[in-house]
Amino acid sequence: MKIICIGRNYVKHAQELNSEVPTEPVIFLKPESSLLRKNHPFFYPEFSENIHYETELVYKINKVGRHIQKQFAHTYYDEIGLGIDLTARDLQNKLKDKGLPWELSKAFDFSAPISKFISKTKFSEQNGISFLLKINGEIRQQGNSKNMIFSIDDLIVYISKFFTLKIGDLIFTGTPEGVGPVKIGDNLQAFLEGEKMLDFKIL
Ligand code: ZN
């Protein structure tokens, strides 16, 4: 399986990083070895001094497809979860400055804590899907799928022009504003429509 991640999919997050608001989705990948499941702790790696949290809605692909048309895009997923796109911001800024790929700062081991998944039938498209992150009990990020620049269906259309989507692939849909550093000892809890989905520690 593969993990496809979207950068800068919320206007206010692009602005907080002084990035341009994109006219096409910004795409990068994480390998399967980046997954961190079952609320296992995240061990702070030695190669960074500025690991940031990015809380994101994650969609799980349920059938194989390429060149998917927009009207069928919604049939390629039926479960939604939450993930944290952990990012070594110091390393990413160095790579960005040199025009180099981001992988070292985004795709390292356990950089993708992931929750369980919930049936999409539990959510209403009208109101969007809301989510939030608490660190040590304090709200740090609040997002809603309504504020995504590219909807999940737009993303599936775009991604599937380049990559065959396969069963079990995950799409991390980008983070809202409020990103910031984690530190050793922090407790991260992420909620999807009020339901606790993630609860793990930084060690
Ligand atoms: Zn992200």
PDB file of C-alpha atoms and ligand atoms in Angstrom, residues 54 56 85 106, ligand 1:
ATOM      1  CA  GLU A  54      -0.220  18.265  11.251  1.00  0.00           C
ATOM      2  CA  GLU A  56      -5.403  15.490   8.828  1.00  0.00           C
ATOM      3  CA  ASP A  85       1.549  14.039   9.285  1.00  0.00           C
ATOM      4  CA  LYS A 106       8.083  13.833   5.852  1.00  0.00           C
TER       5      LYS A 106
HETATM    6 ZN    ZN B   1       0.496  17.484   5.974  1.00  0.00          ZN
END
